[in-house]
């Protein structure tokens, strides 16, 4: 006669494990609910309201024991009819894309160098990448105004060397805007790339060279594909905040660099048109969610494809 011995605590361990997993998942979900979904719903509600003389009217009205819901979609129709908003959205996407491409072209060689450096040198290199964060973001942007102005450091050096006869217009141009955003968001591109490249198995490169691949061909056929997730993550970390950037276009940009952050400020505080400003914000959030959804889809497909 055979007997089976069962652990009487296994059932309770299973229940506690399920509760533990649920608690771990619920914390970030609760954070997103409180700090993203609820504020977004409030902004979306304001975008569907009508502007009163001073403030906006609530879309919900309760009178005579009846609840009335009045939704105004006129602000969204105005976004499609007014070319200013369309040009601003396209301008924001254009400058964000240019900044992302420049950051990628600069950050990839830098991250590759960091990942191939000796292990004892990597902490110092990481500290140099994060060193700008020790200074206020606003002060760093203001410093570029002193460097790029007509009487700034760059023009004075060029004039003293005799390379130019008059100051070069660098401030309040697309050049100054892109330069400021590249400088600000470059670390956000370097760090994901470094985290991805430092974990790569170098034996794959040795195998490619043994099969006859040149170092350049091995780089493009082995290193770059394996670092694709780092490229996408860094691009999202740069592209998404650049779309809604306000401080850098305000301080370094000019009339040719109008971006959606400035339009939001004008609608909220200059025009005092909260429903219109909320509509602009909702569309901007949707523009940001689309690349995030594509990134999550890619991550899910790559994870499923990598399973045995």
GROMACS .gro file of C-alpha atoms in nm:
model
  308
    1UNK     CA    1   0.000   0.000   0.000
    2UNK     CA    2   0.139   0.337  -0.108
    3UNK     CA    3   0.088   0.656   0.081
    4UNK     CA    4   0.139   1.014  -0.034
    5UNK     CA    5   0.257   1.285   0.196
    6UNK     CA    6   0.127   1.632   0.125
    7UNK     CA    7   0.248   1.955   0.273
    8UNK     CA    8  -0.044   2.107   0.462
    9UNK     CA    9   0.105   2.456   0.412
   10UNK     CA   10   0.127   2.430   0.031
   11UNK     CA   11  -0.231   2.549  -0.017
   12UNK     CA   12  -0.178   2.849   0.208
   13UNK     CA   13   0.158   2.923   0.042
   14UNK     CA   14  -0.014   2.925  -0.296
   15UNK     CA   15  -0.283   3.164  -0.175
   16UNK     CA   16  -0.026   3.395  -0.014
   17UNK     CA   17   0.182   3.386  -0.333
   18UNK     CA   18  -0.118   3.489  -0.543
   19UNK     CA   19  -0.196   3.771  -0.302
   20UNK     CA   20   0.167   3.880  -0.314
   21UNK     CA   21   0.171   3.895  -0.693
   22UNK     CA   22  -0.159   4.083  -0.694
   23UNK     CA   23  -0.023   4.335  -0.443
   24UNK     CA   24   0.292   4.392  -0.650
   25UNK     CA   25   0.088   4.449  -0.966
   26UNK     CA   26  -0.174   4.665  -0.795
   27UNK     CA   27   0.077   4.923  -0.667
   28UNK     CA   28   0.186   5.055  -1.011
   29UNK     CA   29  -0.170   5.022  -1.141
   30UNK     CA   30  -0.297   5.232  -0.851
   31UNK     CA   31  -0.022   5.487  -0.916
   32UNK     CA   32  -0.126   5.516  -1.282
   33UNK     CA   33  -0.491   5.543  -1.185
   34UNK     CA   34  -0.436   5.824  -0.935
   35UNK     CA   35  -0.164   6.025  -1.109
   36UNK     CA   36  -0.247   5.969  -1.478
   37UNK     CA   37  -0.594   5.839  -1.553
   38UNK     CA   38  -0.791   6.057  -1.310
   39UNK     CA   39  -0.610   6.383  -1.404
   40UNK     CA   40  -0.649   6.293  -1.771
   41UNK     CA   41  -1.023   6.238  -1.726
   42UNK     CA   42  -1.049   6.576  -1.552
   43UNK     CA   43  -0.870   6.746  -1.844
   44UNK     CA   44  -1.088   6.557  -2.093
   45UNK     CA   45  -1.399   6.670  -1.908
   46UNK     CA   46  -1.283   7.033  -1.922
   47UNK     CA   47  -1.218   6.997  -2.296
   48UNK     CA   48  -1.585   6.906  -2.350
   49UNK     CA   49  -1.717   7.205  -2.155
   50UNK     CA   50  -1.805   7.556  -2.267
   51UNK     CA   51  -1.624   7.870  -2.166
   52UNK     CA   52  -1.814   8.114  -1.947
   53UNK     CA   53  -1.724   8.479  -1.906
   54UNK     CA   54  -1.450   8.402  -1.655
   55UNK     CA   55  -1.441   8.023  -1.616
   56UNK     CA   56  -1.577   7.713  -1.788
   57UNK     CA   57  -1.917   7.557  -1.735
   58UNK     CA   58  -1.948   7.208  -1.592
   59UNK     CA   59  -2.067   6.943  -1.838
   60UNK     CA   60  -2.289   6.794  -1.566
   61UNK     CA   61  -2.583   6.993  -1.433
   62UNK     CA   62  -2.840   6.873  -1.180
   63UNK     CA   63  -3.165   7.070  -1.166
   64UNK     CA   64  -3.530   6.979  -1.101
   65UNK     CA   65  -3.432   6.624  -1.008
   66UNK     CA   66  -3.278   6.574  -1.352
   67UNK     CA   67  -2.915   6.526  -1.447
   68UNK     CA   68  -2.822   6.702  -1.769
   69UNK     CA   69  -2.506   6.621  -1.962
   70UNK     CA   70  -2.394   6.880  -2.215
   71UNK     CA   71  -2.087   6.791  -2.420
   72UNK     CA   72  -1.920   7.046  -2.644
   73UNK     CA   73  -1.701   6.902  -2.921
   74UNK     CA   74  -1.652   7.238  -3.086
   75UNK     CA   75  -1.299   7.274  -2.949
   76UNK     CA   76  -1.188   6.956  -3.124
   77UNK     CA   77  -1.344   7.073  -3.452
   78UNK     CA   78  -1.158   7.403  -3.410
   79UNK     CA   79  -0.830   7.211  -3.384
   80UNK     CA   80  -0.889   7.058  -3.726
   81UNK     CA   81  -0.999   7.385  -3.887
   82UNK     CA   82  -0.732   7.619  -3.749
   83UNK     CA   83  -0.401   7.570  -3.932
   84UNK     CA   84  -0.209   7.716  -3.637
   85UNK     CA   85  -0.270   7.410  -3.423
   86UNK     CA   86  -0.191   7.168  -3.704
   87UNK     CA   87   0.134   7.349  -3.784
   88UNK     CA   88   0.223   7.354  -3.415
   89UNK     CA   89   0.169   6.980  -3.376
   90UNK     CA   90   0.374   6.909  -3.688
   91UNK     CA   91   0.647   7.147  -3.570
   92UNK     CA   92   0.661   6.975  -3.230
   93UNK     CA   93   0.686   6.631  -3.392
   94UNK     CA   94   0.952   6.756  -3.637
   95UNK     CA   95   1.178   6.907  -3.371
   96UNK     CA   96   1.128   6.607  -3.142
   97UNK     CA   97   1.222   6.368  -3.424
   98UNK     CA   98   1.530   6.573  -3.518
   99UNK     CA   99   1.640   6.584  -3.154
  100UNK     CA  100   1.590   6.208  -3.119
  101UNK     CA  101   1.796   6.129  -3.429
  102UNK     CA  102   2.082   6.358  -3.323
  103UNK     CA  103   2.079   6.216  -2.969
  104UNK     CA  104   2.091   5.863  -3.110
  105UNK     CA  105   2.382   5.942  -3.342
  106UNK     CA  106   2.580   6.092  -3.052
  107UNK     CA  107   2.472   5.855  -2.775
  108UNK     CA  108   2.530   5.523  -2.954
  109UNK     CA  109   2.908   5.563  -2.999
  110UNK     CA  110   2.936   5.702  -2.647
  111UNK     CA  111   2.735   5.416  -2.495
  112UNK     CA  112   2.933   5.163  -2.702
  113UNK     CA  113   3.259   5.310  -2.572
  114UNK     CA  114   3.131   5.294  -2.214
  115UNK     CA  115   3.016   4.934  -2.250
  116UNK     CA  116   3.355   4.826  -2.394
  117UNK     CA  117   3.559   5.017  -2.136
  118UNK     CA  118   3.724   4.832  -1.846
  119UNK     CA  119   3.482   4.747  -1.568
  120UNK     CA  120   3.660   4.968  -1.317
  121UNK     CA  121   3.625   5.274  -1.546
  122UNK     CA  122   3.250   5.239  -1.610
  123UNK     CA  123   3.126   5.393  -1.282
  124UNK     CA  124   3.328   5.709  -1.352
  125UNK     CA  125   3.190   5.731  -1.705
  126UNK     CA  126   2.836   5.684  -1.576
  127UNK     CA  127   2.894   5.961  -1.325
  128UNK     CA  128   3.006   6.194  -1.605
  129UNK     CA  129   2.685   6.118  -1.796
  130UNK     CA  130   2.469   6.195  -1.492
  131UNK     CA  131   2.677   6.494  -1.381
  132UNK     CA  132   2.450   6.754  -1.552
  133UNK     CA  133   2.160   6.638  -1.334
  134UNK     CA  134   2.344   6.777  -1.032
  135UNK     CA  135   2.264   7.127  -1.161
  136UNK     CA  136   1.921   7.280  -1.202
  137UNK     CA  137   1.764   7.220  -1.542
  138UNK     CA  138   1.661   7.586  -1.565
  139UNK     CA  139   2.013   7.710  -1.488
  140UNK     CA  140   2.162   7.488  -1.757
  141UNK     CA  141   1.920   7.623  -2.017
  142UNK     CA  142   1.990   7.981  -1.910
  143UNK     CA  143   2.363   7.911  -1.950
  144UNK     CA  144   2.307   7.836  -2.318
  145UNK     CA  145   2.154   8.183  -2.358
  146UNK     CA  146   2.483   8.334  -2.242
  147UNK     CA  147   2.678   8.111  -2.479
  148UNK     CA  148   2.464   8.159  -2.791
  149UNK     CA  149   2.361   8.525  -2.770
  150UNK     CA  150   2.502   8.784  -3.013
  151UNK     CA  151   2.734   8.911  -2.738
  152UNK     CA  152   2.784   8.561  -2.595
  153UNK     CA  153   3.091   8.348  -2.545
  154UNK     CA  154   3.085   8.172  -2.883
  155UNK     CA  155   3.055   8.490  -3.088
  156UNK     CA  156   3.320   8.669  -2.881
  157UNK     CA  157   3.567   8.383  -2.930
  158UNK     CA  158   3.503   8.369  -3.306
  159UNK     CA  159   3.538   8.747  -3.334
  160UNK     CA  160   3.861   8.751  -3.137
  161UNK     CA  161   4.006   8.477  -3.358
  162UNK     CA  162   3.909   8.672  -3.671
  163UNK     CA  163   3.696   8.387  -3.807
  164UNK     CA  164   3.389   8.611  -3.842
  165UNK     CA  165   3.346   8.984  -3.895
  166UNK     CA  166   3.010   9.017  -3.722
  167UNK     CA  167   2.815   8.811  -3.466
  168UNK     CA  168   2.634   8.504  -3.595
  169UNK     CA  169   2.263   8.484  -3.517
  170UNK     CA  170   2.236   8.169  -3.305
  171UNK     CA  171   1.978   8.258  -3.040
  172UNK     CA  172   1.603   8.231  -3.106
  173UNK     CA  173   1.657   8.000  -3.403
  174UNK     CA  174   1.582   7.633  -3.474
  175UNK     CA  175   1.954   7.570  -3.419
  176UNK     CA  176   1.947   7.697  -3.060
  177UNK     CA  177   1.626   7.504  -2.989
  178UNK     CA  178   1.758   7.171  -3.116
  179UNK     CA  179   2.095   7.227  -2.950
  180UNK     CA  180   1.929   7.292  -2.613
  181UNK     CA  181   1.706   6.986  -2.638
  182UNK     CA  182   1.991   6.759  -2.751
  183UNK     CA  183   2.205   6.876  -2.461
  184UNK     CA  184   1.921   6.826  -2.213
  185UNK     CA  185   1.795   6.485  -2.326
  186UNK     CA  186   2.120   6.321  -2.440
  187UNK     CA  187   2.169   6.133  -2.107
  188UNK     CA  188   1.822   5.979  -2.147
  189UNK     CA  189   1.944   5.820  -2.470
  190UNK     CA  190   2.285   5.713  -2.341
  191UNK     CA  191   2.169   5.528  -2.029
  192UNK     CA  192   1.925   5.278  -2.196
  193UNK     CA  193   2.177   5.210  -2.473
  194UNK     CA  194   2.455   5.149  -2.222
  195UNK     CA  195   2.236   4.919  -2.012
  196UNK     CA  196   2.162   4.715  -2.324
  197UNK     CA  197   2.512   4.707  -2.473
  198UNK     CA  198   2.692   4.621  -2.149
  199UNK     CA  199   2.492   4.296  -2.121
  200UNK     CA  200   2.569   4.177  -2.475
  201UNK     CA  201   2.762   3.853  -2.510
  202UNK     CA  202   3.089   3.938  -2.688
  203UNK     CA  203   3.128   3.578  -2.798
  204UNK     CA  204   2.865   3.648  -3.064
  205UNK     CA  205   3.100   3.901  -3.226
  206UNK     CA  206   3.385   3.649  -3.212
  207UNK     CA  207   3.161   3.389  -3.378
  208UNK     CA  208   3.066   3.636  -3.653
  209UNK     CA  209   3.432   3.716  -3.720
  210UNK     CA  210   3.518   3.345  -3.727
  211UNK     CA  211   3.253   3.304  -3.998
  212UNK     CA  212   3.423   3.568  -4.210
  213UNK     CA  213   3.238   3.887  -4.112
  214UNK     CA  214   3.438   4.208  -4.098
  215UNK     CA  215   3.420   4.414  -3.775
  216UNK     CA  216   3.194   4.669  -3.947
  217UNK     CA  217   2.962   4.399  -4.083
  218UNK     CA  218   2.954   4.222  -3.746
  219UNK     CA  219   2.860   4.552  -3.583
  220UNK     CA  220   2.563   4.608  -3.816
  221UNK     CA  221   2.444   4.247  -3.822
  222UNK     CA  222   2.503   4.152  -3.456
  223UNK     CA  223   2.547   4.453  -3.227
  224UNK     CA  224   2.281   4.682  -3.370
  225UNK     CA  225   2.002   4.419  -3.386
  226UNK     CA  226   2.077   4.305  -3.032
  227UNK     CA  227   2.063   4.665  -2.907
  228UNK     CA  228   1.731   4.740  -3.079
  229UNK     CA  229   1.538   4.742  -2.751
  230UNK     CA  230   1.782   4.998  -2.606
  231UNK     CA  231   1.749   5.213  -2.918
  232UNK     CA  232   1.370   5.210  -2.897
  233UNK     CA  233   1.364   5.276  -2.522
  234UNK     CA  234   1.608   5.567  -2.551
  235UNK     CA  235   1.419   5.711  -2.847
  236UNK     CA  236   1.094   5.705  -2.653
  237UNK     CA  237   1.258   5.869  -2.351
  238UNK     CA  238   1.377   6.153  -2.574
  239UNK     CA  239   1.096   6.186  -2.827
  240UNK     CA  240   0.802   6.190  -2.585
  241UNK     CA  241   0.913   6.473  -2.352
  242UNK     CA  242   1.046   6.674  -2.648
  243UNK     CA  243   0.697   6.693  -2.801
  244UNK     CA  244   0.554   6.876  -2.500
  245UNK     CA  245   0.867   7.074  -2.411
  246UNK     CA  246   0.797   7.432  -2.300
  247UNK     CA  247   1.099   7.575  -2.114
  248UNK     CA  248   1.359   7.521  -2.387
  249UNK     CA  249   1.146   7.663  -2.674
  250UNK     CA  250   1.053   7.956  -2.452
  251UNK     CA  251   1.412   8.044  -2.356
  252UNK     CA  252   1.611   7.935  -2.662
  253UNK     CA  253   1.356   7.920  -2.943
  254UNK     CA  254   1.202   8.197  -3.147
  255UNK     CA  255   0.895   8.267  -3.361
  256UNK     CA  256   1.006   7.999  -3.608
  257UNK     CA  257   1.011   7.732  -3.338
  258UNK     CA  258   0.656   7.746  -3.205
  259UNK     CA  259   0.577   7.422  -3.024
  260UNK     CA  260   0.268   7.282  -2.858
  261UNK     CA  261   0.390   7.362  -2.505
  262UNK     CA  262   0.385   7.733  -2.585
  263UNK     CA  263   0.037   7.708  -2.735
  264UNK     CA  264  -0.087   7.537  -2.419
  265UNK     CA  265   0.057   7.816  -2.205
  266UNK     CA  266  -0.105   8.086  -2.419
  267UNK     CA  267  -0.446   7.916  -2.415
  268UNK     CA  268  -0.441   7.859  -2.040
  269UNK     CA  269  -0.295   8.185  -1.911
  270UNK     CA  270  -0.303   8.444  -2.190
  271UNK     CA  271  -0.636   8.366  -2.357
  272UNK     CA  272  -0.787   8.212  -2.041
  273UNK     CA  273  -0.962   7.956  -2.262
  274UNK     CA  274  -0.942   7.644  -2.049
  275UNK     CA  275  -1.163   7.417  -2.265
  276UNK     CA  276  -0.955   7.493  -2.575
  277UNK     CA  277  -0.631   7.443  -2.384
  278UNK     CA  278  -0.760   7.114  -2.243
  279UNK     CA  279  -0.847   6.998  -2.597
  280UNK     CA  280  -0.495   7.077  -2.713
  281UNK     CA  281  -0.357   6.884  -2.414
  282UNK     CA  282  -0.577   6.580  -2.481
  283UNK     CA  283  -0.463   6.559  -2.843
  284UNK     CA  284  -0.101   6.598  -2.732
  285UNK     CA  285  -0.140   6.312  -2.483
  286UNK     CA  286  -0.287   6.096  -2.759
  287UNK     CA  287   0.014   6.176  -2.979
  288UNK     CA  288   0.238   6.057  -2.696
  289UNK     CA  289   0.037   5.742  -2.624
  290UNK     CA  290   0.064   5.617  -2.985
  291UNK     CA  291   0.444   5.567  -2.983
  292UNK     CA  292   0.420   5.423  -2.632
  293UNK     CA  293   0.164   5.168  -2.752
  294UNK     CA  294   0.386   5.075  -3.047
  295UNK     CA  295   0.682   5.035  -2.811
  296UNK     CA  296   0.485   4.812  -2.575
  297UNK     CA  297   0.367   4.603  -2.870
  298UNK     CA  298   0.724   4.560  -2.989
  299UNK     CA  299   0.839   4.466  -2.639
  300UNK     CA  300   0.562   4.208  -2.607
  301UNK     CA  301   0.638   4.057  -2.949
  302UNK     CA  302   1.012   4.042  -2.880
  303UNK     CA  303   0.950   3.880  -2.541
  304UNK     CA  304   0.720   3.616  -2.690
  305UNK     CA  305   0.960   3.557  -2.977
  306UNK     CA  306   1.248   3.500  -2.738
  307UNK     CA  307   1.068   3.227  -2.544
  308UNK     CA  308   1.164   2.871  -2.619
   0.00000   0.00000   0.00000
